[in-house]
């Protein structure tokens, strides 16, 4: 018996082009959403505008933006049945329950309360994308407040998604400046071509499953430390290193033991991740402002050492860790914050996948035994 396979095997699908997309592009060290550079959007746009851009292919005019903001405000609050169900569930969770496992479960539960859940019409998909994006802040905030024995806060209309995300998590009204930094972080994480969780989204969509199933699968993929989970791992690493004097030893040992240094390296960017450069500026500013400068200094030291010794550079998760931590977000909520942003990109890719769908069904080259014969257990 022979099996024929065409094409080379690309472990991790490195360099494989699996679909065409008009959503985002990575060319050398330039990331664009729908043709706009990430630097341009981070400087001038809001996360709401970027959501509209990714879903509709163009930036909104004033009326479209106002309408979108109103819709986000309307959908940001959790329905009371859902809220009570999830609140009680969080109270009953074992101590130390992981926030990303909660996110996977809570987003899945949202599907039971979505009136469009099984409607695959493009208009229904857009409504679901909007609801999912609007509610993530309240979901993360609920978890953080309830696990600390407090009542969850309600989102405040007219403030925006970034402002509310910080408010719902920290319980404090953020300054205009911090809300803007949060907004920029959300913009920078919103989409990234065919990364692991976005590919997961498209694979699930390709079987004509539903949007909630696709984004729940994506949350599972994002959780891993080689993907979005790296931001939480970066903060753990910085806290473990603790002082600049310990940084050399930590990196040298990691290299000698062939351990990955979190937040460093990238499959696609070999000349640096443009998002990391923007976040580094905010990391420097915020760590100085909040008396956590040692974490920035350790980060820069690791960044330089990894570049010198391995030719590797920081990715988006490296400096985002100190940005989030400076603004009072607990380390284990960094990856849920990533969900709050990447939800927009996942939904955009779901829409695009369904515009021109074909089921993803690659092959696996079989290397096991053949010709075995069944015999009854003796
Ligand atoms: N620390 C130490 N060495 C690293 C490294 C890191 N963070 N990232 C890559 N390398 C090394 C590998 O050990 C390998 O070295 P070798 O050729 O001597 O064996 C080489 O660089 C290639 O790495 P590889 O893991 O094959 O690259 P990849 O394209 O499969 O993986 C990542 C890309 C991002 C998963 C990888 O760089 C990584 O694990 N980084 C840390 C986790 C992280 O920050 N993830 C967030 C990504 S946005």
Coordinates of N, CA and C and ligand atoms in Angstrom, one line a residue, residues 11-12 14 192 224-231 234 254-255 258-268 270 273 275 306 310 312-313 315-318 338, ligand 1:
X11 N 7.2 22.1 8.6 CA 6.9 22.0 10.0 C 6.4 23.4 10.5
X12 N 5.3 23.4 11.2 CA 4.7 24.7 11.6 C 4.2 25.6 10.5
X14 N 5.7 26.9 8.2 CA 6.5 28.1 7.9 C 6.6 28.4 6.4
X192 N -3.0 40.6 12.9 CA -1.7 40.3 12.5 C -1.6 39.1 11.5
X224 N -1.6 30.0 24.6 CA -0.3 29.4 24.7 C 0.9 30.4 24.8
X225 N 1.9 30.0 25.6 CA 3.0 30.9 25.8 C 3.9 31.2 24.6
X226 N 3.7 30.4 23.5 CA 4.4 30.8 22.3 C 3.7 31.8 21.5
X227 N 2.4 32.1 21.9 CA 1.6 33.1 21.2 C 1.2 34.2 22.2
X228 N 0.0 34.4 22.4 CA -0.4 35.6 23.3 C -0.1 35.4 24.8
X229 N 0.1 34.1 25.2 CA 0.4 33.9 26.6 C 1.8 34.4 27.0
X230 N 2.6 34.8 26.0 CA 3.9 35.3 26.2 C 3.9 36.6 27.1
X231 N 2.9 37.4 26.9 CA 2.9 38.7 27.7 C 2.9 38.5 29.2
X234 N 6.3 37.2 30.2 CA 7.3 38.2 30.3 C 7.3 38.9 31.6
X254 N 19.5 30.9 30.2 CA 18.4 30.5 29.3 C 19.0 30.1 28.0
X255 N 20.0 30.8 27.5 CA 20.6 30.4 26.2 C 21.3 29.1 26.4
X258 N 19.0 26.3 26.4 CA 18.1 26.3 25.2 C 16.7 26.5 25.6
X259 N 16.5 27.5 26.6 CA 15.2 27.8 27.0 C 14.8 29.1 26.3
X260 N 13.5 29.2 25.9 CA 13.0 30.4 25.3 C 12.9 31.6 26.2
X261 N 13.4 32.7 25.8 CA 13.2 34.0 26.6 C 11.9 34.6 26.1
X262 N 11.0 34.7 26.9 CA 9.6 35.1 26.5 C 9.6 36.6 26.0
X263 N 8.8 36.7 24.9 CA 8.6 38.1 24.3 C 9.7 38.4 23.3
X264 N 10.6 37.4 23.0 CA 11.7 37.6 22.1 C 11.5 36.6 20.9
X265 N 11.8 37.1 19.7 CA 11.8 36.3 18.5 C 10.4 36.3 17.8
X266 N 10.4 36.0 16.6 CA 9.2 36.0 15.8 C 9.3 35.2 14.5
X267 N 8.3 34.5 14.2 CA 8.3 33.7 13.0 C 8.5 34.5 11.7
X268 N 7.9 35.7 11.7 CA 7.9 36.4 10.4 C 8.9 37.6 10.5
X270 N 12.0 39.3 11.1 CA 13.4 39.0 11.4 C 14.2 40.3 11.6
X273 N 10.0 43.8 15.3 CA 8.5 43.9 15.3 C 8.2 45.4 15.5
X275 N 5.6 46.9 16.3 CA 4.7 47.1 17.4 C 5.5 47.2 18.7
X306 N 19.8 39.6 23.9 CA 19.3 38.6 22.9 C 19.7 39.0 21.5
X310 N 22.0 36.2 20.0 CA 21.2 35.3 19.2 C 20.6 36.0 17.9
X312 N 18.2 37.9 17.9 CA 16.7 37.9 18.0 C 16.2 39.2 18.7
X313 N 15.0 39.6 18.3 CA 14.5 40.9 18.7 C 13.2 40.8 19.4
X315 N 9.3 41.0 20.4 CA 8.0 41.0 19.7 C 7.0 41.8 20.5
X316 N 5.7 41.9 20.1 CA 4.7 42.7 20.7 C 4.5 42.5 22.2
X317 N 4.8 41.2 22.6 CA 4.5 40.9 24.0 C 5.6 41.4 25.0
X318 N 6.7 41.8 24.4 CA 7.8 42.1 25.3 C 7.6 43.3 26.1
X338 N -5.2 41.0 25.6 CA -4.9 40.7 24.2 C -6.2 40.2 23.5
Ligands
LIG1 N1 14.6 32.7 23.2 C1 15.7 32.0 22.9 N2 15.9 31.5 21.7 C2 14.9 31.6 20.8 C3 13.8 32.4 21.0 C4 13.6 32.9 22.3 N3 12.5 33.6 22.6 N4 13.0 32.4 19.9 C5 13.7 31.7 19.0 N5 14.8 31.3 19.5 C6 15.8 30.5 18.8 C7 15.4 29.0 18.8 O1 15.9 28.3 19.9 C8 16.0 28.6 17.5 O2 17.4 28.4 17.7 P1 18.2 27.2 17.0 O3 18.1 27.5 15.5 O4 19.6 27.4 17.5 O5 17.6 26.0 17.4 C9 15.8 29.7 16.5 O6 15.8 30.9 17.4 C10 14.5 29.7 15.8 O7 13.5 29.6 16.7 P2 12.1 28.8 16.4 O8 11.5 28.5 17.7 O9 12.3 27.7 15.5 O10 11.3 29.9 15.7 P3 9.7 29.8 15.4 O11 9.6 30.7 14.2 O12 9.3 28.4 15.3 O13 9.0 30.5 16.7 C11 8.4 32.0 18.3 C12 8.7 31.8 16.8 C13 7.8 33.4 18.4 C14 7.3 31.0 18.7 C15 9.7 31.9 19.1 O14 10.6 32.9 18.8 C16 9.4 31.9 20.6 O15 9.1 30.9 21.1 N6 9.5 33.1 21.3 C17 9.2 33.2 22.7 C18 7.7 33.2 22.9 C19 7.0 34.5 22.4 O16 7.5 35.6 22.8 N7 5.9 34.4 21.7 C20 5.1 35.5 21.3 C21 5.2 35.6 19.8 S1 4.5 37.1 19.2

